[in-house]
């Protein structure tokens, strides 16, 4: 339901306002100037019946790198793209299609060279094998350091926090990661916090995979306000019904499942730790 | 964390089994033949400490069409791709990249011509403007009718149920859709059920956008079993924390938000209804 919001909403608002529809009360009085509307189209006396829809013009960049976990990037992208006035784009080393973890390709809008250098947000998705390659890639870490460092906010989903950290952006910050890699955060100077979404000053990190959605909704509230975030939660029908209560939380999940996943991913976690150690030493993070 | 599961898991299992790791008990005794492993690699006496990981070799196709809502397709794709042994691919009219609702491009693996004709599952994502075009496209509806009709299960996320229905696959079925378009389901002979995920014989439909994740986890349980679904829920750290309790449910959400979204999308819903009426008449759905 995104495009409807993105492309039609302004015109639709104007139409409703012109028709004296109830949405009239939703527009802040100053919106017409801010959004470039004809002043006459904004209802002169918004009632108090509705809170205002907060406008914005955020520039949000989401990094793509070979092997990234698609949902880590595309879940938040869905949510951000529904922020009227925001620019939400994928950025990668070049504008060639980038292969995801499961093998399909996504096209970035910007290359490292052509992308805006001071975005509102730079978001780094996670990966598994792809993470190991990205961690070892100086150009990618330099990009994250420079653009993420200049951004109003730098953030990550899942194991993306290890990239953010290896680039030097989590030193002295509270942060989170996939529950299986949170133990590696101290290697980059971050303090692991066992929360689904961790805000600390100009950094925001999400836990594993699906935490990207919660992170995105929290950022919408941060960039806009409660009312906007409520609108997107209902638009996205975000009323989750996980099959197993507590099943997504390693502290509450079936211990047999925790043990299995830990056995399966131990080699990955160890390998990742090794690479981070060498990167931190080489780059003096 | 998907690729780790998809590409490494079999080898990793073998390694753990060889090492007498606790994962040994997780493999069904018959797995080696089924999965083509060397029989000797499977632990001869799996203990009873762990339930078995259920094997499978599902073929899952997810339709891409211009303007599709990316998360509707890519959320479930993430979940399905973590089913060891399953083949999960995007299919579109041609193998050219397909533009999503928000404007980036995703590459399908199969065209209508080259894709498997009797998949385990054909899943149809939703869209807004893109839905109107897809509904009016006979070739797309024919494909859904033929391949979805031959599939073990045909399903949809969000407004994708209207495509499934316009193709004739929901006649006499209980189904759901985005809360704003569920009222259109009777036009295609379906009975709207106000649930997040609706299973009815060989059809499964999800509510709006993020319901695709719940649908996917339920399908993992359906194709495999509880233990497998638990593993994926924890791998994906699916322990959602929506900002507003009930905020994703139109019956419980802030009524000002419900009213706003209804005003905004009424033109879309009416237009969609008009197209469905003409399609149903023309195709005698």
Coordinates of C-alpha atoms in Angstrom, one line a residue, chain A residues 18-284:
Chain A
X18 CA -10.9 21.0 -0.9
X19 CA -13.9 18.8 -0.2
X20 CA -13.9 19.7 3.4
X21 CA -13.2 16.1 4.3
X22 CA -12.3 15.1 7.8
X23 CA -8.6 14.8 6.8
X24 CA -8.6 18.6 6.6
X25 CA -7.9 18.8 10.3
X26 CA -4.8 16.6 9.9
X27 CA -2.6 19.0 8.1
X28 CA -0.4 21.3 10.1
X29 CA -1.2 24.9 9.2
X30 CA 2.3 25.5 8.0
X31 CA 2.3 22.5 5.7
X32 CA 1.5 24.3 2.5
X33 CA 4.6 26.4 2.5
X34 CA 6.8 23.6 3.6
X35 CA 5.5 21.2 1.0
X36 CA 5.1 23.7 -1.7
X37 CA 1.3 23.5 -2.0
X38 CA -0.9 26.4 -3.0
X39 CA -1.6 28.1 0.3
X40 CA -5.3 28.3 -0.5
X41 CA -5.6 24.5 -0.6
X42 CA -4.9 24.2 3.2
X43 CA -8.0 24.4 5.4
X44 CA -7.7 27.7 7.3
X45 CA -9.1 26.4 10.5
X46 CA -8.0 22.8 11.2
X47 CA -10.2 21.4 13.9
X48 CA -8.8 19.9 17.0
X49 CA -10.4 16.6 16.2
X50 CA -7.2 15.1 14.7
X51 CA -3.5 15.4 15.6
X52 CA -1.4 16.9 12.8
X53 CA 0.5 14.7 10.3
X54 CA 4.1 15.8 10.7
X55 CA 5.9 16.6 7.5
X56 CA 9.5 15.8 6.7
X57 CA 12.1 15.6 4.0
X58 CA 14.5 13.0 5.4
X59 CA 17.2 11.4 3.2
X60 CA 17.5 7.8 4.1
X61 CA 20.2 5.6 2.6
X62 CA 20.2 1.8 3.0
X63 CA 23.5 0.0 2.2
X64 CA 23.5 -3.0 -0.1
X65 CA 26.5 -5.3 -0.2
X66 CA 26.9 -8.7 -1.8
X67 CA 25.2 -11.3 0.3
X68 CA 23.1 -8.9 2.4
X69 CA 20.0 -10.3 4.0
X70 CA 17.2 -8.9 1.8
X71 CA 14.6 -8.5 4.5
X72 CA 16.9 -6.6 6.8
X73 CA 17.0 -3.9 4.1
X74 CA 13.7 -4.2 2.5
X75 CA 11.5 -4.4 5.6
X76 CA 12.7 -1.0 6.9
X77 CA 12.7 0.4 3.3
X78 CA 9.0 -0.4 3.1
X79 CA 8.3 1.6 6.3
X80 CA 10.5 4.6 5.5
X81 CA 9.1 4.8 2.0
X82 CA 5.7 5.5 3.5
X83 CA 7.0 8.7 5.1
X84 CA 5.6 11.5 2.9
X85 CA 8.4 13.7 1.7
X86 CA 11.3 11.4 2.6
X87 CA 13.8 10.1 0.0
X88 CA 14.6 6.5 0.6
X89 CA 17.3 4.9 -1.6
X90 CA 19.6 1.9 -1.7
X91 CA 23.3 2.6 -2.1
X92 CA 26.1 0.2 -3.0
X93 CA 29.7 0.3 -4.2
X94 CA 28.5 0.6 -7.7
X95 CA 25.0 0.9 -9.2
X96 CA 25.2 -2.7 -10.6
X97 CA 22.6 -5.1 -9.2
X98 CA 23.6 -6.5 -5.8
X99 CA 23.1 -10.2 -5.0
X100 CA 21.2 -11.0 -1.8
X101 CA 22.0 -13.8 0.6
X102 CA 19.4 -16.1 -1.0
X103 CA 20.6 -15.3 -4.5
X104 CA 18.3 -12.8 -6.2
X105 CA 19.4 -9.3 -7.2
X106 CA 18.4 -5.8 -6.1
X107 CA 19.3 -2.6 -7.9
X108 CA 20.8 0.2 -5.9
X109 CA 19.9 3.8 -6.8
X110 CA 23.3 5.3 -5.8
X111 CA 26.9 4.3 -5.9
X112 CA 29.3 5.2 -3.1
X113 CA 30.4 8.1 -5.3
X114 CA 27.0 9.5 -6.4
X115 CA 25.1 9.2 -3.1
X116 CA 24.2 12.1 -0.8
X117 CA 27.1 12.5 1.7
X118 CA 25.1 13.8 4.7
X119 CA 21.9 11.7 4.9
X120 CA 19.4 11.8 7.7
X121 CA 20.0 8.1 8.2
X122 CA 22.4 5.5 6.9
X123 CA 21.2 2.0 7.6
X124 CA 23.3 -1.2 7.4
X125 CA 21.6 -4.6 6.9
X126 CA 23.0 -7.8 8.2
X127 CA 24.3 -10.9 6.4
X128 CA 26.1 -14.2 7.1
X129 CA 28.8 -15.1 4.6
X130 CA 28.4 -11.7 2.9
X131 CA 29.2 -10.1 6.3
X132 CA 32.7 -11.7 6.3
X133 CA 33.5 -10.3 2.9
X134 CA 32.1 -6.8 3.8
X135 CA 34.1 -6.7 7.0
X136 CA 37.3 -7.4 5.0
X137 CA 36.5 -4.7 2.5
X138 CA 38.2 -1.4 3.3
X139 CA 36.2 0.6 0.8
X140 CA 32.9 -0.5 2.3
X141 CA 34.1 0.3 5.9
X142 CA 35.4 3.7 4.7
X143 CA 32.0 4.5 3.2
X144 CA 30.2 3.5 6.3
X145 CA 32.6 5.5 8.5
X146 CA 32.4 8.6 6.3
X147 CA 28.7 8.7 5.4
X148 CA 27.4 7.1 8.5
X149 CA 29.6 9.4 10.6
X150 CA 28.2 12.5 8.8
X151 CA 24.6 11.2 8.9
X152 CA 22.2 12.6 11.5
X153 CA 21.7 8.9 12.5
X154 CA 23.6 5.7 11.6
X155 CA 21.9 2.4 12.2
X156 CA 21.9 -1.3 11.6
X157 CA 19.8 -4.4 11.5
X158 CA 21.0 -7.8 12.7
X159 CA 24.7 -8.5 12.1
X160 CA 24.9 -5.1 10.4
X161 CA 25.9 -3.7 13.7
X162 CA 29.3 -5.4 13.4
X163 CA 29.9 -3.5 10.2
X164 CA 28.9 -0.3 11.8
X165 CA 31.2 -1.1 14.6
X166 CA 34.1 -2.3 12.4
X167 CA 33.8 1.1 10.7
X168 CA 34.4 2.7 14.1
X169 CA 30.9 4.1 14.6
X170 CA 29.9 2.2 17.7
X171 CA 32.9 3.0 20.0
X172 CA 31.5 3.9 23.4
X173 CA 27.9 3.2 22.3
X174 CA 25.2 0.9 23.6
X175 CA 24.2 -1.4 20.8
X176 CA 22.5 -4.7 19.8
X177 CA 22.9 -7.3 17.1
X178 CA 21.5 -10.7 16.2
X179 CA 21.4 -12.6 19.6
X180 CA 24.1 -14.9 18.3
X181 CA 26.6 -12.2 17.5
X182 CA 25.9 -9.7 20.3
X183 CA 28.9 -11.2 22.1
X184 CA 31.1 -9.7 19.4
X185 CA 30.1 -6.1 20.0
X186 CA 32.7 -5.4 22.6
X187 CA 35.4 -6.1 20.0
X188 CA 34.4 -2.9 18.3
X189 CA 34.1 -0.9 21.6
X190 CA 30.3 -1.2 21.9
X191 CA 28.3 -2.3 25.0
X192 CA 25.8 -5.1 24.1
X193 CA 22.3 -4.2 25.4
X194 CA 19.8 -7.0 25.3
X195 CA 16.9 -5.1 23.7
X196 CA 15.2 -5.4 20.4
X197 CA 16.0 -1.8 19.4
X198 CA 18.8 0.2 21.0
X199 CA 18.9 4.0 20.6
X200 CA 22.1 5.7 21.9
X201 CA 22.5 9.3 20.8
X202 CA 23.1 9.2 17.0
X203 CA 23.1 5.5 16.7
X204 CA 20.3 3.0 16.5
X205 CA 20.8 -0.7 16.2
X206 CA 18.3 -3.5 15.9
X207 CA 18.4 -7.2 16.9
X208 CA 18.1 -10.1 14.4
X209 CA 16.4 -9.9 11.1
X210 CA 12.7 -9.1 11.9
X211 CA 13.8 -6.5 14.5
X212 CA 14.4 -4.3 11.4
X213 CA 10.7 -3.6 11.3
X214 CA 10.5 -2.5 14.9
X215 CA 13.5 -0.3 14.4
X216 CA 11.9 1.3 11.4
X217 CA 8.7 2.0 13.1
X218 CA 10.6 3.5 16.0
X219 CA 12.5 5.7 13.6
X220 CA 9.3 6.9 12.0
X221 CA 8.2 8.0 15.4
X222 CA 11.6 9.6 16.0
X223 CA 11.6 11.5 12.7
X224 CA 7.9 12.3 12.7
X225 CA 5.7 11.6 15.7
X226 CA 3.3 9.1 17.4
X227 CA 0.4 9.9 15.0
X228 CA 2.5 9.2 11.9
X229 CA 3.9 6.0 13.4
X230 CA 0.3 4.9 14.2
X231 CA -0.7 5.5 10.6
X232 CA 2.0 3.4 9.3
X233 CA 1.5 0.6 11.8
X234 CA -2.1 0.3 10.6
X235 CA -1.3 0.7 7.0
X236 CA 1.2 -2.1 7.3
X237 CA -1.3 -4.0 9.4
X238 CA 1.6 -4.6 11.9
X239 CA -0.3 -6.7 14.4
X240 CA 2.1 -9.7 14.5
X241 CA 1.0 -13.1 15.6
X242 CA 4.1 -15.2 16.1
X243 CA 3.4 -18.9 16.3
X244 CA 5.3 -19.5 19.6
X245 CA 5.1 -17.1 22.5
X246 CA 8.7 -16.1 23.3
X247 CA 9.9 -18.2 20.5
X248 CA 11.9 -15.4 19.0
X249 CA 13.7 -14.5 22.2
X250 CA 16.7 -16.8 23.0
X251 CA 16.1 -16.3 26.7
X252 CA 12.5 -17.7 26.5
X253 CA 12.7 -20.0 23.4
X254 CA 12.7 -23.8 23.5
X255 CA 16.2 -24.6 24.8
X256 CA 16.6 -27.4 22.3
X257 CA 16.2 -24.9 19.5
X258 CA 18.7 -22.5 21.2
X259 CA 21.2 -25.2 21.5
X260 CA 20.8 -26.3 17.9
X261 CA 21.2 -22.9 16.4
X262 CA 24.2 -22.2 18.7
X263 CA 25.9 -25.4 17.5
X264 CA 25.0 -24.6 13.8
X265 CA 26.3 -21.0 13.9
X266 CA 29.3 -21.3 16.3
X267 CA 31.8 -21.6 13.3
X268 CA 30.3 -18.4 11.8
X269 CA 30.4 -16.5 15.0
X270 CA 34.1 -17.5 15.7
X271 CA 35.1 -16.7 12.1
X272 CA 33.4 -13.3 12.3
X273 CA 35.1 -12.6 15.6
X274 CA 38.5 -13.4 14.1
X275 CA 38.0 -11.0 11.1
X276 CA 36.7 -8.2 13.4
X277 CA 39.8 -8.6 15.6
X278 CA 42.1 -8.2 12.6
X279 CA 40.1 -5.3 11.2
X280 CA 40.0 -3.4 14.5
X281 CA 43.8 -3.8 14.8
X282 CA 44.5 -2.8 11.2
X283 CA 42.2 0.2 11.2
X284 CA 42.8 1.2 14.9

